[in-house]
């Protein structure tokens, strides 16, 4: 009797084991996927000389006042679809660590897109994204190492990455013998007017050993005016009308930006130069009298003093013409020391001097005011900026 019970128990356990095995083998095999939480907290103590008129300003945190990269956190993920094809997505939020406020006007104001990536055919993404000039040109400029303190006066050519583009379809090619190509087309979203408010952009980058070259064009259109005068910028692309250099041109019909940059690495030294042409086009609903042009030339030198210590200097000259006639000269310095792979301490400084007259309300031509990068008003022809900061990436 006992042996019979033992045999029945053995059969029962075996049946349970086979059932469990059958259950496991019936579960579908999922493709390999991953989701990554990442972010950067970049905060600096900034001193701005002539922040408004002759007054100076001390401030903590604001990413438009000389931080290296700004602060953000996000999620990005991918799913392997087989044959070298992946589904990808990225959601990124920008914020000011000094007060916790969101940047970019939304929860994921920096980036929000989904797409497909192929090792052979390239990447296609849809959503709110950076344009090809940011992807290809910005990476070989001094701003990539030292941030806003090296940016163009008033950020008139989006050197400081102020633009993101909504409703955008973007294609990025794989690297072919050192050459990469990108193209973007955002839909305007204006009923009955397919081209209203839309943008487009294209760029290419080439790398051969220590030499890098990149260039491209970005065009953004404003939405049609709802009244006689267009009051502000409202296209699919963000605007960069933060300071006195180009505030008078927020009613522009369009913005066109051409940028080229080159970089050469020689041992511990890196030499770089760049040129940009930004045109703010007018129409009958614009509040200024003629198309405004900004031509900018830049040069920089960086030195890798130690594996953990990078120092650099740059010079920038911007000349405006068309509706106004002004010039902006800027000298920038930077030092970045890595405490670890994720944490660094930095010091950046800039001096800018403005001359001539710029655009103003109702066709007036006030004296040009200095404005370093994306920072707002100066009130005088000279502005200085000093930043002491810490950045941690996770």
Tab-separated table of C-alpha atoms in Angstrom:
chain	number	residue	atom	x	y	z
A	1	UNK	CA	0.000	0.000	0.000
A	2	UNK	CA	2.819	2.393	0.935
A	3	UNK	CA	4.666	1.593	-2.286
A	4	UNK	CA	1.473	2.276	-4.254
A	5	UNK	CA	1.081	5.713	-2.583
A	6	UNK	CA	4.743	6.535	-3.281
A	7	UNK	CA	4.288	5.634	-6.947
A	8	UNK	CA	1.179	7.807	-7.215
A	9	UNK	CA	3.029	10.759	-5.628
A	10	UNK	CA	5.920	10.293	-8.050
A	11	UNK	CA	3.539	10.313	-11.008
A	12	UNK	CA	1.820	13.444	-9.593
A	13	UNK	CA	5.091	15.343	-9.195
A	14	UNK	CA	6.211	14.366	-12.666
A	15	UNK	CA	2.901	15.517	-14.096
A	16	UNK	CA	3.283	18.909	-12.376
A	17	UNK	CA	6.839	19.268	-13.665
A	18	UNK	CA	5.815	18.431	-17.245
A	19	UNK	CA	2.908	20.868	-16.987
A	20	UNK	CA	5.227	23.637	-15.783
A	21	UNK	CA	7.652	22.900	-18.602
A	22	UNK	CA	4.827	23.020	-21.120
A	23	UNK	CA	3.699	26.368	-19.712
A	24	UNK	CA	7.196	27.824	-20.023
A	25	UNK	CA	7.621	26.626	-23.580
A	26	UNK	CA	4.236	28.104	-24.548
A	27	UNK	CA	5.316	31.668	-23.513
A	28	UNK	CA	6.187	33.647	-26.689
A	29	UNK	CA	9.799	34.734	-27.095
A	30	UNK	CA	10.056	38.543	-26.900
A	31	UNK	CA	12.543	40.557	-28.920
A	32	UNK	CA	15.435	42.050	-26.951
A	33	UNK	CA	14.572	45.535	-25.694
A	34	UNK	CA	15.953	48.124	-23.285
A	35	UNK	CA	14.887	51.335	-21.552
A	36	UNK	CA	17.437	53.741	-20.073
A	37	UNK	CA	16.889	56.538	-17.565
A	38	UNK	CA	19.523	59.240	-18.031
A	39	UNK	CA	20.100	62.848	-17.141
A	40	UNK	CA	22.352	65.787	-16.368
A	41	UNK	CA	22.263	68.270	-13.506
A	42	UNK	CA	24.298	71.337	-14.440
A	43	UNK	CA	24.229	74.289	-12.061
A	44	UNK	CA	26.466	77.326	-11.832
A	45	UNK	CA	26.892	80.474	-9.816
A	46	UNK	CA	26.887	83.246	-12.417
A	47	UNK	CA	27.887	86.882	-12.252
A	48	UNK	CA	26.693	89.127	-15.084
A	49	UNK	CA	28.160	92.599	-15.403
A	50	UNK	CA	25.594	95.040	-16.818
A	51	UNK	CA	22.657	92.659	-16.574
A	52	UNK	CA	20.164	95.516	-16.914
A	53	UNK	CA	21.607	98.934	-17.504
A	54	UNK	CA	24.585	99.410	-15.214
A	55	UNK	CA	23.329	96.946	-12.595
A	56	UNK	CA	25.186	93.675	-11.986
A	57	UNK	CA	23.557	90.344	-11.202
A	58	UNK	CA	24.444	87.212	-9.222
A	59	UNK	CA	22.301	84.173	-9.985
A	60	UNK	CA	22.313	80.421	-9.377
A	61	UNK	CA	21.155	77.771	-11.794
A	62	UNK	CA	19.721	79.398	-14.917
A	63	UNK	CA	20.813	77.412	-18.002
A	64	UNK	CA	20.768	80.524	-20.227
A	65	UNK	CA	23.529	82.145	-18.162
A	66	UNK	CA	26.587	80.139	-19.095
A	67	UNK	CA	26.051	76.523	-18.086
A	68	UNK	CA	27.905	73.905	-20.122
A	69	UNK	CA	24.913	71.829	-21.213
A	70	UNK	CA	21.885	72.757	-19.147
A	71	UNK	CA	19.984	70.294	-16.958
A	72	UNK	CA	17.707	67.530	-18.203
A	73	UNK	CA	16.477	64.026	-17.582
A	74	UNK	CA	14.902	61.566	-19.940
A	75	UNK	CA	13.999	58.081	-21.045
A	76	UNK	CA	15.249	56.384	-24.185
A	77	UNK	CA	14.681	52.868	-25.357
A	78	UNK	CA	14.946	50.430	-28.203
A	79	UNK	CA	13.473	47.119	-29.313
A	80	UNK	CA	15.347	44.750	-31.590
A	81	UNK	CA	13.099	43.914	-34.545
A	82	UNK	CA	15.643	41.651	-36.240
A	83	UNK	CA	17.734	41.981	-39.404
A	84	UNK	CA	19.586	44.988	-37.966
A	85	UNK	CA	16.376	47.007	-37.456
A	86	UNK	CA	15.325	48.603	-34.150
A	87	UNK	CA	12.353	50.576	-32.898
A	88	UNK	CA	13.574	53.551	-30.844
A	89	UNK	CA	12.113	56.361	-28.751
A	90	UNK	CA	13.343	59.250	-26.609
A	91	UNK	CA	11.565	61.543	-24.143
A	92	UNK	CA	13.631	64.354	-22.598
A	93	UNK	CA	12.690	67.054	-20.118
A	94	UNK	CA	14.723	70.219	-19.555
A	95	UNK	CA	14.607	72.067	-16.237
A	96	UNK	CA	16.262	74.832	-14.255
A	97	UNK	CA	17.913	73.312	-11.154
A	98	UNK	CA	17.871	76.696	-9.444
A	99	UNK	CA	14.078	76.746	-9.130
A	100	UNK	CA	12.840	73.433	-10.564
A	101	UNK	CA	10.890	75.029	-13.414
A	102	UNK	CA	10.385	73.198	-16.699
A	103	UNK	CA	12.152	74.334	-19.855
A	104	UNK	CA	10.841	74.248	-23.417
A	105	UNK	CA	7.216	74.894	-22.483
A	106	UNK	CA	6.231	71.292	-21.747
A	107	UNK	CA	6.876	68.091	-19.827
A	108	UNK	CA	9.206	66.810	-22.543
A	109	UNK	CA	10.172	70.155	-24.023
A	110	UNK	CA	13.676	69.100	-25.063
A	111	UNK	CA	12.833	66.071	-27.204
A	112	UNK	CA	9.962	63.665	-27.766
A	113	UNK	CA	10.192	61.292	-30.717
A	114	UNK	CA	9.805	57.713	-31.917
A	115	UNK	CA	11.266	56.003	-34.955
A	116	UNK	CA	13.138	53.183	-36.647
A	117	UNK	CA	16.915	52.720	-36.778
A	118	UNK	CA	18.782	50.472	-39.199
A	119	UNK	CA	22.501	49.759	-39.125
A	120	UNK	CA	22.472	49.647	-42.910
A	121	UNK	CA	19.890	52.220	-43.992
A	122	UNK	CA	19.984	54.874	-41.263
A	123	UNK	CA	17.464	56.307	-38.805
A	124	UNK	CA	13.986	57.780	-39.337
A	125	UNK	CA	12.364	59.623	-36.414
A	126	UNK	CA	9.096	61.525	-35.897
A	127	UNK	CA	8.249	64.115	-33.228
A	128	UNK	CA	9.868	67.087	-31.451
A	129	UNK	CA	13.583	67.041	-32.256
A	130	UNK	CA	16.799	68.968	-32.816
A	131	UNK	CA	17.535	70.026	-36.386
A	132	UNK	CA	20.466	68.636	-38.445
A	133	UNK	CA	22.687	71.677	-37.768
A	134	UNK	CA	22.599	70.928	-34.050
A	135	UNK	CA	23.301	67.235	-34.666
A	136	UNK	CA	26.147	67.679	-37.158
A	137	UNK	CA	27.712	71.142	-36.798
A	138	UNK	CA	27.456	71.898	-33.078
A	139	UNK	CA	29.567	68.903	-32.063
A	140	UNK	CA	32.744	70.355	-33.600
A	141	UNK	CA	32.455	73.844	-32.068
A	142	UNK	CA	33.783	75.242	-28.792
A	143	UNK	CA	30.205	75.472	-27.558
A	144	UNK	CA	30.148	71.679	-27.405
A	145	UNK	CA	32.874	71.847	-24.729
A	146	UNK	CA	32.116	75.111	-22.910
A	147	UNK	CA	28.482	75.979	-23.561
A	148	UNK	CA	26.734	79.354	-23.654
A	149	UNK	CA	29.767	81.506	-22.829
A	150	UNK	CA	31.086	80.755	-26.358
A	151	UNK	CA	27.755	81.295	-28.157
A	152	UNK	CA	26.982	83.952	-30.778
A	153	UNK	CA	25.701	87.325	-29.582
A	154	UNK	CA	21.993	86.939	-28.834
A	155	UNK	CA	22.164	83.360	-30.175
A	156	UNK	CA	20.965	84.756	-33.515
A	157	UNK	CA	22.128	81.628	-35.412
A	158	UNK	CA	20.993	79.015	-32.843
A	159	UNK	CA	24.603	78.335	-31.793
A	160	UNK	CA	23.308	77.749	-28.249
A	161	UNK	CA	20.794	75.089	-29.401
A	162	UNK	CA	17.753	77.171	-28.503
A	163	UNK	CA	15.602	75.692	-31.302
A	164	UNK	CA	13.639	72.481	-31.201
A	165	UNK	CA	11.283	71.622	-34.030
A	166	UNK	CA	7.748	70.247	-33.617
A	167	UNK	CA	5.891	67.797	-35.898
A	168	UNK	CA	9.180	66.879	-37.552
A	169	UNK	CA	10.215	63.929	-39.711
A	170	UNK	CA	14.007	63.490	-39.699
A	171	UNK	CA	16.302	61.100	-41.534
A	172	UNK	CA	19.930	60.469	-40.515
A	173	UNK	CA	22.170	58.325	-42.680
A	174	UNK	CA	24.716	55.836	-41.346
A	175	UNK	CA	28.371	56.898	-41.569
A	176	UNK	CA	29.732	56.052	-45.019
A	177	UNK	CA	33.513	56.481	-45.323
A	178	UNK	CA	33.351	59.263	-42.733
A	179	UNK	CA	30.357	61.036	-44.332
A	180	UNK	CA	26.983	61.524	-42.615
A	181	UNK	CA	23.869	63.230	-44.004
A	182	UNK	CA	20.689	64.422	-42.292
A	183	UNK	CA	17.452	65.954	-43.546
A	184	UNK	CA	14.344	67.192	-41.702
A	185	UNK	CA	10.861	68.316	-42.701
A	186	UNK	CA	8.292	69.497	-40.115
A	187	UNK	CA	4.630	69.889	-41.038
A	188	UNK	CA	3.136	73.322	-40.396
A	189	UNK	CA	-0.219	72.127	-39.073
A	190	UNK	CA	-2.187	75.146	-40.368
A	191	UNK	CA	-5.539	74.080	-41.811
A	192	UNK	CA	-5.905	74.878	-45.509
A	193	UNK	CA	-2.314	76.128	-45.840
A	194	UNK	CA	0.132	73.238	-46.155
A	195	UNK	CA	3.285	75.377	-46.177
A	196	UNK	CA	2.309	77.822	-43.426
A	197	UNK	CA	4.541	77.708	-40.363
A	198	UNK	CA	6.602	74.813	-41.656
A	199	UNK	CA	10.374	74.368	-41.556
A	200	UNK	CA	13.019	72.319	-43.318
A	201	UNK	CA	16.701	71.600	-42.790
A	202	UNK	CA	19.559	69.550	-44.180
A	203	UNK	CA	23.202	69.075	-43.294
A	204	UNK	CA	26.251	66.911	-43.773
A	205	UNK	CA	29.386	66.117	-41.808
A	206	UNK	CA	32.689	64.593	-42.885
A	207	UNK	CA	35.443	63.195	-40.696
A	208	UNK	CA	38.876	62.031	-41.795
A	209	UNK	CA	41.335	61.254	-39.018
A	210	UNK	CA	41.975	64.435	-37.000
A	211	UNK	CA	39.994	66.631	-39.422
A	212	UNK	CA	36.238	67.309	-39.202
A	213	UNK	CA	34.035	69.449	-41.447
A	214	UNK	CA	30.278	70.060	-41.206
A	215	UNK	CA	27.676	72.404	-42.630
A	216	UNK	CA	24.005	72.800	-43.345
A	217	UNK	CA	20.960	75.011	-43.770
A	218	UNK	CA	17.895	75.571	-41.585
A	219	UNK	CA	14.736	77.396	-42.681
A	220	UNK	CA	11.777	78.137	-40.404
A	221	UNK	CA	8.566	79.941	-41.351
A	222	UNK	CA	6.303	81.893	-39.050
A	223	UNK	CA	2.548	81.299	-39.024
A	224	UNK	CA	0.284	83.704	-40.957
A	225	UNK	CA	-0.595	86.912	-39.134
A	226	UNK	CA	-4.041	86.956	-37.494
A	227	UNK	CA	-4.170	90.754	-37.662
A	228	UNK	CA	-2.500	93.563	-39.611
A	229	UNK	CA	0.729	93.119	-37.664
A	230	UNK	CA	2.293	89.846	-36.597
A	231	UNK	CA	3.195	90.195	-32.947
A	232	UNK	CA	5.413	87.197	-32.195
A	233	UNK	CA	7.061	84.024	-33.461
A	234	UNK	CA	4.747	80.997	-33.689
A	235	UNK	CA	6.139	78.534	-36.271
A	236	UNK	CA	6.825	74.807	-35.913
A	237	UNK	CA	10.334	75.744	-34.768
A	238	UNK	CA	11.095	77.461	-31.480
A	239	UNK	CA	12.457	80.994	-31.654
A	240	UNK	CA	15.471	82.600	-30.027
A	241	UNK	CA	14.267	86.134	-29.299
A	242	UNK	CA	15.627	86.471	-25.782
A	243	UNK	CA	17.670	89.671	-25.907
A	244	UNK	CA	18.233	93.026	-27.577
A	245	UNK	CA	20.222	91.720	-30.543
A	246	UNK	CA	17.211	90.297	-32.407
A	247	UNK	CA	14.075	90.915	-30.294
A	248	UNK	CA	12.841	93.439	-32.861
A	249	UNK	CA	12.586	90.649	-35.458
A	250	UNK	CA	10.189	88.264	-33.690
A	251	UNK	CA	7.548	89.259	-36.268
A	252	UNK	CA	9.705	87.905	-39.112
A	253	UNK	CA	8.059	85.903	-41.880
A	254	UNK	CA	10.942	83.424	-41.797
A	255	UNK	CA	14.380	82.650	-40.393
A	256	UNK	CA	17.090	81.140	-42.585
A	257	UNK	CA	20.396	79.984	-41.069
A	258	UNK	CA	23.475	78.691	-42.886
A	259	UNK	CA	26.312	77.296	-40.779
A	260	UNK	CA	29.691	75.708	-41.539
A	261	UNK	CA	32.414	74.639	-39.112
A	262	UNK	CA	35.765	72.881	-39.216
A	263	UNK	CA	38.005	71.359	-36.561
A	264	UNK	CA	41.524	69.914	-36.523
A	265	UNK	CA	43.076	67.937	-33.655
A	266	UNK	CA	46.853	68.134	-33.303
A	267	UNK	CA	48.043	66.189	-30.285
A	268	UNK	CA	46.670	67.896	-27.172
A	269	UNK	CA	45.553	70.948	-29.186
A	270	UNK	CA	42.293	71.411	-31.099
A	271	UNK	CA	41.859	74.255	-33.577
A	272	UNK	CA	38.438	75.235	-34.869
A	273	UNK	CA	36.654	77.858	-36.923
A	274	UNK	CA	33.124	78.534	-38.080
A	275	UNK	CA	30.902	80.877	-40.074
A	276	UNK	CA	27.165	81.506	-40.033
A	277	UNK	CA	24.704	83.641	-41.955
A	278	UNK	CA	21.275	84.240	-40.409
A	279	UNK	CA	18.535	86.084	-42.301
A	280	UNK	CA	15.296	87.259	-40.705
A	281	UNK	CA	12.913	87.778	-43.621
A	282	UNK	CA	10.036	90.243	-43.495
A	283	UNK	CA	6.627	90.526	-45.136
A	284	UNK	CA	3.710	92.958	-44.942
A	285	UNK	CA	2.846	91.823	-41.417
A	286	UNK	CA	6.348	92.317	-39.982
A	287	UNK	CA	7.065	95.316	-37.761
A	288	UNK	CA	10.550	96.015	-39.196
A	289	UNK	CA	11.430	97.681	-42.486
A	290	UNK	CA	13.885	95.370	-44.307
A	291	UNK	CA	15.289	91.840	-44.099
A	292	UNK	CA	17.816	91.635	-41.269
A	293	UNK	CA	21.126	89.801	-41.712
A	294	UNK	CA	23.653	88.539	-39.158
A	295	UNK	CA	27.052	87.326	-40.372
A	296	UNK	CA	29.277	85.691	-37.767
A	297	UNK	CA	32.849	84.401	-37.795
A	298	UNK	CA	34.328	82.397	-34.936
A	299	UNK	CA	37.618	80.777	-34.005
A	300	UNK	CA	38.717	78.754	-30.994
A	301	UNK	CA	41.612	76.821	-29.501
A	302	UNK	CA	41.441	74.150	-26.796
A	303	UNK	CA	44.254	72.387	-24.949
A	304	UNK	CA	43.975	69.046	-23.140
A	305	UNK	CA	46.399	69.893	-20.336
A	306	UNK	CA	45.799	66.548	-18.602
A	307	UNK	CA	43.461	63.663	-19.259
A	308	UNK	CA	40.959	65.258	-16.862
A	309	UNK	CA	41.565	68.955	-17.596
A	310	UNK	CA	40.497	70.884	-20.714
A	311	UNK	CA	41.054	74.609	-21.218
A	312	UNK	CA	40.006	76.787	-24.142
A	313	UNK	CA	39.670	80.270	-25.626
A	314	UNK	CA	37.525	81.654	-28.412
A	315	UNK	CA	36.784	84.832	-30.355
A	316	UNK	CA	33.527	85.711	-32.102
A	317	UNK	CA	32.585	88.628	-34.381
A	318	UNK	CA	29.014	89.298	-35.530
A	319	UNK	CA	27.955	92.003	-37.997
A	320	UNK	CA	24.327	92.905	-38.657
A	321	UNK	CA	22.925	94.649	-41.721
A	322	UNK	CA	19.714	95.352	-43.584
A	323	UNK	CA	17.297	96.782	-41.054
A	324	UNK	CA	20.123	97.748	-38.668
A	325	UNK	CA	23.871	98.239	-38.589
A	326	UNK	CA	25.649	96.887	-35.524
A	327	UNK	CA	28.672	94.784	-34.614
A	328	UNK	CA	29.433	92.519	-31.659
A	329	UNK	CA	32.910	91.389	-30.572
A	330	UNK	CA	33.286	88.687	-27.938
A	331	UNK	CA	36.197	86.981	-26.162
A	332	UNK	CA	35.482	83.741	-24.268
A	333	UNK	CA	37.539	81.551	-21.903
A	334	UNK	CA	36.782	78.142	-20.402
A	335	UNK	CA	38.216	75.486	-18.082
A	336	UNK	CA	36.656	72.080	-17.380
A	337	UNK	CA	38.071	69.582	-14.872
A	338	UNK	CA	36.734	66.025	-14.603
A	339	UNK	CA	36.472	64.743	-11.033
A	340	UNK	CA	35.216	61.414	-12.409
A	341	UNK	CA	33.685	60.073	-15.607
A	342	UNK	CA	30.356	61.603	-14.608
A	343	UNK	CA	31.172	64.718	-12.570
A	344	UNK	CA	33.121	67.830	-13.535
A	345	UNK	CA	33.854	71.334	-12.247
A	346	UNK	CA	34.069	74.242	-14.675
A	347	UNK	CA	34.787	77.941	-14.990
A	348	UNK	CA	33.734	79.987	-18.033
A	349	UNK	CA	33.991	83.693	-18.737
A	350	UNK	CA	33.072	86.048	-21.573
A	351	UNK	CA	33.435	89.714	-22.492
A	352	UNK	CA	31.352	91.321	-25.252
A	353	UNK	CA	31.345	94.800	-26.761
A	354	UNK	CA	28.605	96.098	-29.071
A	355	UNK	CA	28.732	99.049	-31.475
A	356	UNK	CA	26.279	100.724	-33.851
A	357	UNK	CA	22.494	100.646	-33.858
A	358	UNK	CA	20.030	97.774	-33.916
A	359	UNK	CA	16.335	97.378	-34.695
A	360	UNK	CA	13.652	98.670	-32.357
A	361	UNK	CA	9.921	99.298	-32.098
A	362	UNK	CA	8.219	101.291	-34.847
A	363	UNK	CA	11.394	101.465	-36.929
A	364	UNK	CA	13.506	103.144	-34.246
A	365	UNK	CA	17.226	102.394	-34.107
A	366	UNK	CA	18.426	102.297	-30.484
A	367	UNK	CA	22.086	101.869	-29.657
A	368	UNK	CA	23.292	98.264	-29.855
A	369	UNK	CA	23.395	96.443	-26.529
A	370	UNK	CA	25.736	93.602	-25.648
A	371	UNK	CA	24.060	90.219	-25.012
A	372	UNK	CA	26.161	87.110	-24.373
A	373	UNK	CA	24.586	83.940	-25.776
A	374	UNK	CA	20.960	83.369	-24.810
A	375	UNK	CA	21.052	85.781	-21.886
A	376	UNK	CA	18.491	88.586	-21.923
A	377	UNK	CA	19.102	92.322	-21.681
A	378	UNK	CA	22.306	94.235	-21.039
A	379	UNK	CA	21.320	97.891	-21.306
A	380	UNK	CA	24.838	99.049	-22.196
A	381	UNK	CA	27.323	98.381	-24.965
A	382	UNK	CA	29.447	96.113	-22.727
A	383	UNK	CA	28.591	92.914	-20.888
A	384	UNK	CA	30.721	90.447	-18.917
A	385	UNK	CA	29.860	86.992	-17.594
A	386	UNK	CA	31.595	84.668	-15.125
A	387	UNK	CA	30.330	81.168	-14.263
A	388	UNK	CA	31.520	78.735	-11.597
A	389	UNK	CA	29.690	75.444	-11.953
A	390	UNK	CA	29.391	71.731	-11.292
A	391	UNK	CA	27.835	69.139	-13.602
A	392	UNK	CA	26.840	65.550	-12.864
A	393	UNK	CA	25.609	63.046	-15.439
A	394	UNK	CA	23.724	59.840	-14.672
